[in-house]
Amino acid sequence: MSHPEKILVTGGCGFIGTNFVRYLFEEAGFDGLLVNVDKLTYSGNPKNLADLAAKAGEKHYRFEKLDITDQAAMAALFDRHGFDLVVHFAAESHVDRSIVGPGEFIQTNIVGTFSLLEAARQAKAKGRPCRFHHVSTDEVYGSLGPTGKFLETTPYDPRSPYSASKASSDHLVRAYAHTYGLDVTVSNCSNNYGPYQFPEKLIPLMICHMLEGKPLPVYGDGKNVRDWLYVRDHCDAVWAIACRGKSGETYNIGGESEWCNIELLRHLCDIVAARLGKPAGAFEPLITYVPDRPGHDRRYAIDCTRIKRELGWKQSVDFQHGLEKTVDWYLGNAAWIKDVQTGEYRAWITRNYADRT
Ligand code: NAD
Ligand code: DAU
C-alpha cells in the first residue's frame, strides 16, 4: 500500500483526527478523496476543518455525520466509495469519563470497531480489499514501575474501562487479519498534546484553568509519569505505518519524553506566565492536590525502536518547543475554547465535577 487514493478517516473531527486530516493535505501532499466519518460527540467539532473543507472541495474532502456502530451505514459507505485505506481514530478517549460511565466506551470502541471491520470484510469479499489501520494506545499494556518500557511484545494488561475497550478493539482487528486475511496495521501511542485537544485532558485543561484563574487539579501525589508526543509527529507516524507498515504488524509510537505530572504542570505554569508577561510562579498558588483517579496507572513509557528502525520515523518536535506552540495555540483560540466547552460537555462537568464549573 504505497499511494492510497480513497481514504476513510473515522473520528476526523476530534483532536488527533483533525490534526491528521490537516497533516495529509497540508504536509503529506495527499491528492485523493478523504471521507471523514464522525458522530460529532462532545469532543468532535466540524468547525476544526471548515477552512480545509472549503479549500479542498468535494473532489478531495467529504464529511459524513455517522455513528461507526451503525453497521448498515458503514457497509453502504464502503460500497459507495471503495476505500483503499481506513484510518480508524474514532473512539471515546477520556479515561475519567470511562470511569464515570463505561457504556459508551464499550459501544464505540468495541462495537464500533467491529462494525468497521465487518464493512471491510464485506468489501474484501466483493473484490474491494482495503488496508485497515487501527489507532490505539499504550494504555493497553498496563502500568510500569520506575523502570522499563512497553515493547510491541509486552503482554496486554489494561486497567481502566477505556484501556480495556481499546485492548478489546486491538484484539478484534488482529483476529480479522488472522481469520479473514484482512490487511491490517495497528499502532499504540503514548500521550499526545497540541492544537485542538479537548480541554478535559491534562495539558489543555490546565492552560484553560490558568486563563480562568481556576484551581489546577493534580490527581494523587502528582508523581504519575506519562510520555508526551506532539500530535503532528503522531500523524506522521500513522501515515508512515498506513502506507509502508508490514501487514498484520503492530508499531509502538512515543515521544521518548517522560514527565511526572507535577513537574510538567510547574513547567507549563512558567510557560503560560511568561507568554502573558506575568512573573514565574504566578500560577503556582492555583495548584491543588485532589483525590486520585481510581486505578490510576503509575507510569507509561514507550520503546519505539521498531518504527524508527523499520520505517525511518522519528520525532521532530521536542517537548519544550511543542509545549510553547500548544500554549500559543490555546492563547490565540479563545473562541474555540468557549465553543467546545458548551452543551453536553458543560452538562457532564456540572454533573460530575461541581468544583470545575
Ligand atoms: P477525541 O475524543 O478528541 O476524538 C474522538 C473523535 O471520535 C471525536 O471527533 C468524536 O466525535 C468521534 N466519535 C466518538 N464516537 C464516535 C462514534 N460512535 N462514531 C463516529 N465518531 C465517533 O480523541 P483523540 O484524542 O483524538 O483520540 C483519537 C484516537 O487516538 C482514539 O482512538 C484514541 O484511543 C487514540 N489515542 C489517543 C491518544 C491521546 O493522547 N489523545 C494517544 C494514543 C491513542
Ligand atoms: O497514553 C495514551 C493515552 O493518553 C490516550 O490513550 C488517552 O486517550 C488520553 O486521554 C491519555 O490518557 P491519560 O489518562 O494519560 O491522559 P489525561 O490527560 O487524562 O491525564 C494525564 C495525566 O494527568 C494522568 O496521570 C492523570 C493526570 N491528571 C489528569 C487530569 C485531567 C491530573 O492530575 N489532573 C487532571 O485534571
Tab-separated table of C-alpha atoms and ligand atoms in Angstrom:
chain	number	residue	atom	x	y	z
A	1	MET	CA	0.000	0.000	0.000
A	2	SER	CA	2.050	2.993	-1.131
A	3	HIS	CA	-0.302	5.635	-2.545
A	4	PRO	CA	-3.863	5.329	-1.229
A	5	GLU	CA	-6.300	7.421	-3.243
A	6	LYS	CA	-9.539	6.885	-1.342
A	7	ILE	CA	-9.246	7.115	2.399
A	8	LEU	CA	-11.822	6.735	5.135
A	9	VAL	CA	-10.840	8.580	8.307
A	10	THR	CA	-13.027	7.919	11.340
A	11	GLY	CA	-13.169	10.489	14.137
A	12	GLY	CA	-11.666	13.180	11.920
A	13	CYS	CA	-13.335	15.991	13.888
A	14	GLY	CA	-11.613	15.025	17.144
A	15	PHE	CA	-8.190	16.072	18.371
A	16	ILE	CA	-5.846	13.673	16.560
A	17	GLY	CA	-8.222	13.111	13.632
A	18	THR	CA	-8.357	16.851	12.894
A	19	ASN	CA	-4.585	17.093	13.023
A	20	PHE	CA	-4.282	14.005	10.803
A	21	VAL	CA	-6.635	15.351	8.106
A	22	ARG	CA	-4.760	18.658	8.154
A	23	TYR	CA	-1.430	16.822	8.022
A	24	LEU	CA	-2.490	14.814	4.952
A	25	PHE	CA	-3.495	17.863	2.919
A	26	GLU	CA	-1.013	20.387	4.304
A	27	GLU	CA	2.130	18.285	4.678
A	28	ALA	CA	1.829	14.851	3.081
A	29	GLY	CA	0.636	16.168	-0.300
A	30	PHE	CA	-2.440	13.903	-0.337
A	31	ASP	CA	-4.339	14.475	-3.562
A	32	GLY	CA	-7.104	11.832	-3.487
A	33	LEU	CA	-10.501	11.689	-1.779
A	34	LEU	CA	-10.736	11.673	2.015
A	35	VAL	CA	-14.077	10.816	3.628
A	36	ASN	CA	-14.326	11.849	7.268
A	37	VAL	CA	-16.904	9.943	9.317
A	38	ASP	CA	-17.689	11.392	12.704
A	39	LYS	CA	-20.676	11.220	15.029
A	40	LEU	CA	-19.781	14.628	16.492
A	41	THR	CA	-19.884	13.719	20.161
A	42	TYR	CA	-18.903	16.404	22.690
A	43	SER	CA	-15.257	16.014	21.539
A	44	GLY	CA	-15.870	16.284	17.797
A	45	ASN	CA	-16.033	19.726	16.218
A	46	PRO	CA	-16.684	20.096	12.463
A	47	LYS	CA	-15.522	23.725	12.595
A	48	ASN	CA	-11.971	22.392	13.110
A	49	LEU	CA	-11.888	21.527	9.410
A	50	ALA	CA	-14.272	24.110	7.921
A	51	ASP	CA	-11.498	26.084	6.191
A	52	LEU	CA	-9.857	22.929	4.858
A	53	ALA	CA	-13.185	21.565	3.570
A	54	ALA	CA	-13.836	24.793	1.656
A	55	LYS	CA	-10.337	24.829	0.183
A	56	ALA	CA	-10.158	21.128	-0.738
A	57	GLY	CA	-13.667	20.956	-2.222
A	58	GLU	CA	-15.939	17.909	-2.700
A	59	LYS	CA	-13.445	16.244	-5.027
A	60	HIS	CA	-10.967	15.823	-2.187
A	61	TYR	CA	-12.862	16.061	1.107
A	62	ARG	CA	-16.287	14.917	2.287
A	63	PHE	CA	-17.791	14.831	5.734
A	64	GLU	CA	-20.384	12.251	6.841
A	65	LYS	CA	-22.048	12.670	10.226
A	66	LEU	CA	-22.455	8.995	11.103
A	67	ASP	CA	-22.083	6.671	14.065
A	68	ILE	CA	-19.487	3.945	13.434
A	69	THR	CA	-21.645	1.482	15.386
A	70	ASP	CA	-24.242	1.756	12.579
A	71	GLN	CA	-23.154	-1.296	10.614
A	72	ALA	CA	-25.511	-0.774	7.667
A	73	ALA	CA	-24.339	2.816	7.250
A	74	MET	CA	-20.686	1.736	7.367
A	75	ALA	CA	-21.263	-1.028	4.784
A	76	ALA	CA	-23.089	1.425	2.491
A	77	LEU	CA	-20.220	3.901	2.796
A	78	PHE	CA	-17.648	1.252	1.815
A	79	ASP	CA	-19.863	0.209	-1.136
A	80	ARG	CA	-20.194	3.817	-2.283
A	81	HIS	CA	-16.523	4.717	-2.172
A	82	GLY	CA	-14.411	1.556	-2.415
A	83	PHE	CA	-11.764	2.737	0.041
A	84	ASP	CA	-8.082	1.784	-0.340
A	85	LEU	CA	-7.338	2.702	3.246
A	86	VAL	CA	-9.201	3.128	6.524
A	87	VAL	CA	-7.538	5.094	9.329
A	88	HIS	CA	-9.593	4.456	12.425
A	89	PHE	CA	-9.362	7.135	15.134
A	90	ALA	CA	-12.997	7.371	16.288
A	91	ALA	CA	-13.316	6.471	19.955
A	92	GLU	CA	-14.378	7.580	23.363
A	93	SER	CA	-10.938	8.673	24.523
A	94	HIS	CA	-11.007	10.071	28.053
A	95	VAL	CA	-10.102	7.752	30.943
A	96	ASP	CA	-12.026	9.761	33.582
A	97	ARG	CA	-15.217	9.561	31.544
A	98	SER	CA	-14.768	5.799	31.154
A	99	ILE	CA	-14.658	5.506	34.942
A	100	VAL	CA	-17.851	7.515	35.399
A	101	GLY	CA	-19.724	5.858	32.504
A	102	PRO	CA	-18.130	2.921	30.646
A	103	GLY	CA	-21.139	2.086	28.424
A	104	GLU	CA	-20.306	4.457	25.567
A	105	PHE	CA	-16.737	3.136	25.554
A	106	ILE	CA	-17.935	-0.417	25.022
A	107	GLN	CA	-20.283	0.715	22.243
A	108	THR	CA	-17.985	2.978	20.252
A	109	ASN	CA	-14.579	1.448	20.919
A	110	ILE	CA	-15.541	-2.225	20.684
A	111	VAL	CA	-18.843	-2.449	18.775
A	112	GLY	CA	-17.866	0.479	16.515
A	113	THR	CA	-14.545	-1.132	15.589
A	114	PHE	CA	-16.341	-4.439	14.973
A	115	SER	CA	-18.808	-2.730	12.657
A	116	LEU	CA	-15.987	-1.146	10.598
A	117	LEU	CA	-14.137	-4.468	10.425
A	118	GLU	CA	-17.311	-6.130	9.150
A	119	ALA	CA	-17.657	-3.458	6.465
A	120	ALA	CA	-14.021	-4.022	5.463
A	121	ARG	CA	-14.543	-7.798	5.406
A	122	GLN	CA	-17.608	-7.458	3.168
A	123	ALA	CA	-15.760	-5.059	0.864
A	124	LYS	CA	-12.914	-7.588	0.533
A	125	ALA	CA	-15.418	-10.336	-0.321
A	126	LYS	CA	-16.803	-8.063	-3.061
A	127	GLY	CA	-13.317	-7.631	-4.554
A	128	ARG	CA	-12.539	-4.237	-2.963
A	129	PRO	CA	-9.957	-5.003	-0.265
A	130	CYS	CA	-8.580	-2.139	1.792
A	131	ARG	CA	-5.869	-1.646	4.361
A	132	PHE	CA	-7.256	-1.058	7.862
A	133	HIS	CA	-5.045	0.992	10.172
A	134	HIS	CA	-6.213	0.907	13.772
A	135	VAL	CA	-5.074	3.737	16.053
A	136	SER	CA	-4.614	2.575	19.623
A	137	THR	CA	-2.964	3.474	22.882
A	138	ASP	CA	-0.029	2.451	25.067
A	139	GLU	CA	-2.523	2.097	27.948
A	140	VAL	CA	-3.374	-1.431	26.741
A	141	TYR	CA	-0.022	-2.575	28.178
A	142	GLY	CA	-0.938	-1.603	31.744
A	143	SER	CA	1.255	0.286	34.194
A	144	LEU	CA	5.052	0.303	34.647
A	145	GLY	CA	7.207	0.583	37.754
A	146	PRO	CA	10.054	3.102	37.879
A	147	THR	CA	11.994	1.384	35.074
A	148	GLY	CA	11.338	-0.411	31.794
A	149	LYS	CA	9.391	0.419	28.640
A	150	PHE	CA	6.493	-1.055	26.687
A	151	LEU	CA	7.542	-3.113	23.660
A	152	GLU	CA	5.249	-4.333	20.870
A	153	THR	CA	5.554	-7.770	22.524
A	154	THR	CA	4.577	-6.611	26.036
A	155	PRO	CA	1.545	-8.643	27.194
A	156	TYR	CA	-1.718	-6.722	27.395
A	157	ASP	CA	-2.850	-5.699	30.895
A	158	PRO	CA	-5.483	-2.935	30.512
A	159	ARG	CA	-6.682	-1.497	33.782
A	160	SER	CA	-9.394	1.106	33.060
A	161	PRO	CA	-12.651	0.686	31.138
A	162	TYR	CA	-11.104	2.910	28.440
A	163	SER	CA	-7.937	0.849	28.041
A	164	ALA	CA	-9.873	-2.432	28.266
A	165	SER	CA	-12.169	-1.281	25.453
A	166	LYS	CA	-9.172	-0.255	23.325
A	167	ALA	CA	-7.425	-3.582	24.067
A	168	SER	CA	-10.555	-5.406	23.008
A	169	SER	CA	-10.678	-3.477	19.730
A	170	ASP	CA	-6.974	-4.223	19.087
A	171	HIS	CA	-7.687	-7.943	19.541
A	172	LEU	CA	-10.637	-7.787	17.147
A	173	VAL	CA	-8.507	-6.087	14.482
A	174	ARG	CA	-5.809	-8.763	14.768
A	175	ALA	CA	-8.435	-11.534	14.777
A	176	TYR	CA	-9.871	-10.219	11.490
A	177	ALA	CA	-6.392	-10.289	9.959
A	178	HIS	CA	-5.753	-13.835	11.168
A	179	THR	CA	-9.196	-15.254	10.383
A	180	TYR	CA	-10.297	-13.375	7.267
A	181	GLY	CA	-6.953	-12.235	5.848
A	182	LEU	CA	-7.752	-8.544	6.251
A	183	ASP	CA	-4.765	-6.264	5.589
A	184	VAL	CA	-4.372	-4.546	8.969
A	185	THR	CA	-1.808	-2.498	10.872
A	186	VAL	CA	-2.044	-1.345	14.491
A	187	SER	CA	-0.274	1.466	16.325
A	188	ASN	CA	-0.068	2.004	20.092
A	189	CYS	CA	0.889	5.542	21.012
A	190	SER	CA	1.646	7.474	24.179
A	191	ASN	CA	0.057	10.782	25.341
A	192	ASN	CA	-0.443	13.310	22.557
A	193	TYR	CA	-0.614	17.068	23.019
A	194	GLY	CA	-1.065	20.012	20.654
A	195	PRO	CA	-3.767	22.129	18.963
A	196	TYR	CA	-7.450	21.105	19.005
A	197	GLN	CA	-7.137	18.821	22.052
A	198	PHE	CA	-10.340	18.866	24.041
A	199	PRO	CA	-9.782	20.829	27.285
A	200	GLU	CA	-10.564	17.876	29.532
A	201	LYS	CA	-7.097	16.327	29.029
A	202	LEU	CA	-4.241	17.363	31.308
A	203	ILE	CA	-2.375	19.967	29.233
A	204	PRO	CA	-5.266	21.934	27.679
A	205	LEU	CA	-7.326	21.648	30.877
A	206	MET	CA	-4.515	23.236	32.882
A	207	ILE	CA	-3.961	26.007	30.321
A	208	CYS	CA	-7.688	26.824	30.314
A	209	HIS	CA	-7.886	26.795	34.105
A	210	MET	CA	-4.896	29.148	34.342
A	211	LEU	CA	-6.598	31.556	31.945
A	212	GLU	CA	-9.787	31.425	34.030
A	213	GLY	CA	-7.984	31.600	37.390
A	214	LYS	CA	-9.435	28.224	38.432
A	215	PRO	CA	-7.691	25.596	40.603
A	216	LEU	CA	-5.265	23.266	38.768
A	217	PRO	CA	-6.365	19.795	39.958
A	218	VAL	CA	-3.475	17.345	40.405
A	219	TYR	CA	-4.562	13.751	40.976
A	220	GLY	CA	-2.980	11.900	43.925
A	221	ASP	CA	0.652	12.797	44.629
A	222	GLY	CA	1.261	14.179	41.117
A	223	LYS	CA	4.101	11.699	40.558
A	224	ASN	CA	2.408	9.615	37.856
A	225	VAL	CA	4.514	9.598	34.709
A	226	ARG	CA	3.405	9.950	31.094
A	227	ASP	CA	5.386	10.024	27.838
A	228	TRP	CA	4.433	13.015	25.662
A	229	LEU	CA	4.395	13.261	21.868
A	230	TYR	CA	3.469	16.292	19.762
A	231	VAL	CA	0.366	15.394	17.778
A	232	ARG	CA	1.809	16.121	14.299
A	233	ASP	CA	4.571	13.604	14.990
A	234	HIS	CA	1.894	11.027	15.791
A	235	CYS	CA	0.131	11.843	12.496
A	236	ASP	CA	3.382	11.440	10.599
A	237	ALA	CA	3.931	8.047	12.245
A	238	VAL	CA	0.386	6.853	11.486
A	239	TRP	CA	0.788	7.839	7.827
A	240	ALA	CA	4.144	6.031	7.598
A	241	ILE	CA	2.621	2.860	9.060
A	242	ALA	CA	-0.546	3.043	6.949
A	243	CYS	CA	1.477	3.457	3.734
A	244	ARG	CA	4.604	1.420	4.445
A	245	GLY	CA	3.964	-0.719	7.531
A	246	LYS	CA	4.063	-4.501	7.250
A	247	SER	CA	0.632	-6.103	7.045
A	248	GLY	CA	-0.524	-7.680	10.294
A	249	GLU	CA	2.080	-5.835	12.372
A	250	THR	CA	1.979	-3.514	15.366
A	251	TYR	CA	4.142	-0.418	15.855
A	252	ASN	CA	4.657	1.472	19.105
A	253	ILE	CA	4.838	5.275	18.813
A	254	GLY	CA	6.186	7.531	21.548
A	255	GLY	CA	7.826	10.833	22.335
A	256	GLU	CA	10.724	9.497	24.449
A	257	SER	CA	9.829	12.399	26.702
A	258	GLU	CA	8.776	11.233	30.156
A	259	TRP	CA	7.434	13.746	32.668
A	260	CYS	CA	5.779	13.323	36.025
A	261	ASN	CA	2.547	15.308	36.165
A	262	ILE	CA	3.536	17.824	38.831
A	263	GLU	CA	6.828	18.716	37.129
A	264	LEU	CA	5.083	19.051	33.789
A	265	LEU	CA	2.460	21.300	35.356
A	266	ARG	CA	5.042	23.572	37.006
A	267	HIS	CA	6.819	23.889	33.669
A	268	LEU	CA	3.539	24.641	31.900
A	269	CYS	CA	2.708	27.293	34.535
A	270	ASP	CA	6.033	29.001	33.774
A	271	ILE	CA	5.432	28.989	30.017
A	272	VAL	CA	1.910	30.419	30.323
A	273	ALA	CA	3.096	33.047	32.827
A	274	ALA	CA	5.940	34.100	30.516
A	275	ARG	CA	3.611	34.319	27.499
A	276	LEU	CA	1.213	36.532	29.492
A	277	GLY	CA	4.024	38.713	30.864
A	278	LYS	CA	3.440	37.529	34.440
A	279	PRO	CA	6.208	36.610	36.889
A	280	ALA	CA	7.380	32.970	37.005
A	281	GLY	CA	5.415	31.203	39.728
A	282	ALA	CA	2.329	33.389	39.208
A	283	PHE	CA	0.079	30.348	38.699
A	284	GLU	CA	1.655	28.055	41.328
A	285	PRO	CA	-0.860	29.042	44.049
A	286	LEU	CA	-3.604	27.552	41.853
A	287	ILE	CA	-2.047	24.055	42.032
A	288	THR	CA	-4.433	21.911	44.089
A	289	TYR	CA	-3.949	18.265	45.021
A	290	VAL	CA	-7.229	16.366	44.654
A	291	PRO	CA	-8.229	12.720	45.306
A	292	ASP	CA	-6.571	10.294	42.927
A	293	ARG	CA	-8.201	8.858	39.786
A	294	PRO	CA	-9.440	5.333	40.719
A	295	GLY	CA	-6.999	2.715	39.408
A	296	HIS	CA	-4.624	5.469	38.197
A	297	ASP	CA	-1.797	3.878	36.167
A	298	ARG	CA	1.538	4.952	37.614
A	299	ARG	CA	3.854	5.159	34.656
A	300	TYR	CA	3.813	4.705	30.880
A	301	ALA	CA	6.940	4.640	28.705
A	302	ILE	CA	7.245	3.514	25.111
A	303	ASP	CA	10.049	1.793	23.278
A	304	CYS	CA	9.589	2.994	19.701
A	305	THR	CA	12.762	1.487	18.265
A	306	ARG	CA	10.809	-0.588	15.772
A	307	ILE	CA	9.112	2.240	13.867
A	308	LYS	CA	12.351	4.207	13.854
A	309	ARG	CA	14.394	1.301	12.537
A	310	GLU	CA	11.922	-0.175	10.065
A	311	LEU	CA	10.091	2.900	8.762
A	312	GLY	CA	12.665	5.634	9.394
A	313	TRP	CA	10.207	7.674	11.512
A	314	LYS	CA	11.422	9.969	14.259
A	315	GLN	CA	10.008	12.719	16.464
A	316	SER	CA	10.582	16.192	15.011
A	317	VAL	CA	9.181	18.460	17.752
A	318	ASP	CA	10.880	18.463	21.151
A	319	PHE	CA	8.740	18.866	24.250
A	320	GLN	CA	9.767	22.435	25.078
A	321	HIS	CA	9.008	23.706	21.576
A	322	GLY	CA	5.828	21.619	21.314
A	323	LEU	CA	4.529	22.907	24.642
A	324	GLU	CA	5.199	26.522	23.637
A	325	LYS	CA	3.402	26.000	20.317
A	326	THR	CA	0.484	24.433	22.172
A	327	VAL	CA	0.228	27.252	24.708
A	328	ASP	CA	0.329	29.805	21.878
A	329	TRP	CA	-2.447	27.962	20.029
A	330	TYR	CA	-4.763	27.989	23.065
A	331	LEU	CA	-3.946	31.646	23.818
A	332	GLY	CA	-4.843	32.509	20.219
A	333	ASN	CA	-8.056	30.451	20.102
A	334	ALA	CA	-10.241	31.672	22.939
A	335	ALA	CA	-13.370	31.423	20.760
A	336	TRP	CA	-12.665	27.746	20.003
A	337	ILE	CA	-12.258	27.003	23.722
A	338	LYS	CA	-15.537	28.739	24.558
A	339	ASP	CA	-17.312	26.961	21.727
A	340	VAL	CA	-16.286	23.421	22.749
A	341	GLN	CA	-16.938	23.969	26.440
A	342	THR	CA	-20.687	24.276	25.942
A	343	GLY	CA	-23.513	21.748	25.519
A	344	GLU	CA	-23.038	18.125	26.502
A	345	TYR	CA	-19.562	18.707	27.950
A	346	ARG	CA	-20.740	21.528	30.215
A	347	ALA	CA	-23.620	19.367	31.459
A	348	TRP	CA	-21.281	16.440	32.134
A	349	ILE	CA	-18.745	18.539	34.006
A	350	THR	CA	-21.514	20.106	36.099
A	351	ARG	CA	-22.904	16.665	36.972
A	352	ASN	CA	-19.563	15.083	37.821
A	353	TYR	CA	-17.112	17.831	38.811
A	354	ALA	CA	-19.023	20.604	40.526
A	355	ASP	CA	-15.684	22.122	41.622
A	356	ARG	CA	-14.647	22.701	37.983
A	357	THR	CA	-17.637	24.697	36.765
B	1	NAD	P1	-11.091	12.687	20.725
B	1	NAD	O1	-12.007	12.325	21.835
B	1	NAD	O2	-10.526	14.051	20.666
B	1	NAD	O3	-11.825	12.437	19.326
B	1	NAD	C1	-12.639	11.317	19.094
B	1	NAD	C2	-13.489	11.580	17.856
B	1	NAD	O4	-14.272	10.409	17.600
B	1	NAD	C3	-14.478	12.753	18.023
B	1	NAD	O5	-14.476	13.568	16.883
B	1	NAD	C4	-15.825	12.054	18.191
B	1	NAD	O6	-16.922	12.824	17.748
B	1	NAD	C5	-15.621	10.804	17.347
B	1	NAD	N1	-16.516	9.705	17.749
B	1	NAD	C6	-16.726	9.248	19.001
B	1	NAD	N2	-17.647	8.256	18.984
B	1	NAD	C7	-17.982	8.063	17.678
B	1	NAD	C8	-18.869	7.170	17.007
B	1	NAD	N3	-19.579	6.269	17.688
B	1	NAD	N4	-18.966	7.251	15.668
B	1	NAD	C9	-18.257	8.172	14.972
B	1	NAD	N5	-17.405	9.047	15.556
B	1	NAD	C10	-17.272	8.994	16.888
B	1	NAD	O7	-9.953	11.578	20.741
B	1	NAD	P2	-8.418	11.689	20.300
B	1	NAD	O8	-7.617	12.094	21.476
B	1	NAD	O9	-8.340	12.440	19.032
B	1	NAD	O10	-8.093	10.136	20.039
B	1	NAD	C11	-8.242	9.582	18.743
B	1	NAD	C12	-7.785	8.128	18.780
B	1	NAD	O11	-6.424	8.046	19.181
B	1	NAD	C13	-8.566	7.260	19.771
B	1	NAD	O12	-8.776	6.001	19.175
B	1	NAD	C14	-7.628	7.150	20.977
B	1	NAD	O13	-7.856	5.935	21.661
B	1	NAD	C15	-6.281	7.159	20.285
B	1	NAD	N6	-5.161	7.663	21.092
B	1	NAD	C16	-5.237	8.906	21.685
B	1	NAD	C17	-4.139	9.405	22.389
B	1	NAD	C18	-4.175	10.768	23.043
B	1	NAD	O14	-3.239	11.106	23.761
B	1	NAD	N7	-5.199	11.581	22.825
B	1	NAD	C19	-2.975	8.620	22.479
B	1	NAD	C20	-2.943	7.361	21.883
B	1	NAD	C21	-4.032	6.906	21.172
B	2	DAU	O1	-1.324	7.144	26.966
B	2	DAU	C1	-2.196	7.447	25.918
B	2	DAU	C2	-3.496	7.964	26.465
B	2	DAU	O2	-3.241	9.282	26.963
B	2	DAU	C3	-4.628	8.004	25.442
B	2	DAU	O3	-4.923	6.691	25.040
B	2	DAU	C4	-5.882	8.660	26.024
B	2	DAU	O4	-6.872	8.783	25.022
B	2	DAU	C5	-5.515	10.038	26.537
B	2	DAU	O5	-6.626	10.624	27.168
B	2	DAU	C6	-4.345	9.963	27.524
B	2	DAU	O6	-4.748	9.306	28.746
B	2	DAU	P1	-4.284	9.863	30.192
B	2	DAU	O7	-5.229	9.377	31.195
B	2	DAU	O8	-2.836	9.628	30.389
B	2	DAU	O9	-4.473	11.450	29.900
B	2	DAU	P2	-5.040	12.644	30.815
B	2	DAU	O10	-4.723	13.904	30.083
B	2	DAU	O11	-6.438	12.407	31.235
B	2	DAU	O12	-4.123	12.563	32.110
B	2	DAU	C7	-2.706	12.666	32.045
B	2	DAU	C8	-2.162	12.512	33.458
B	2	DAU	O13	-2.554	13.651	34.236
B	2	DAU	C9	-2.715	11.316	34.202
B	2	DAU	O14	-1.704	10.781	35.042
B	2	DAU	C10	-3.847	11.889	35.045
B	2	DAU	C11	-3.344	13.284	35.368
B	2	DAU	N1	-4.404	14.317	35.526
B	2	DAU	C12	-5.310	14.460	34.510
B	2	DAU	C13	-6.303	15.422	34.604
B	2	DAU	C14	-7.325	15.564	33.505
B	2	DAU	C15	-4.420	15.144	36.625
B	2	DAU	O15	-3.577	15.020	37.529
B	2	DAU	N2	-5.394	16.101	36.715
B	2	DAU	C16	-6.357	16.256	35.743
B	2	DAU	O16	-7.222	17.141	35.884
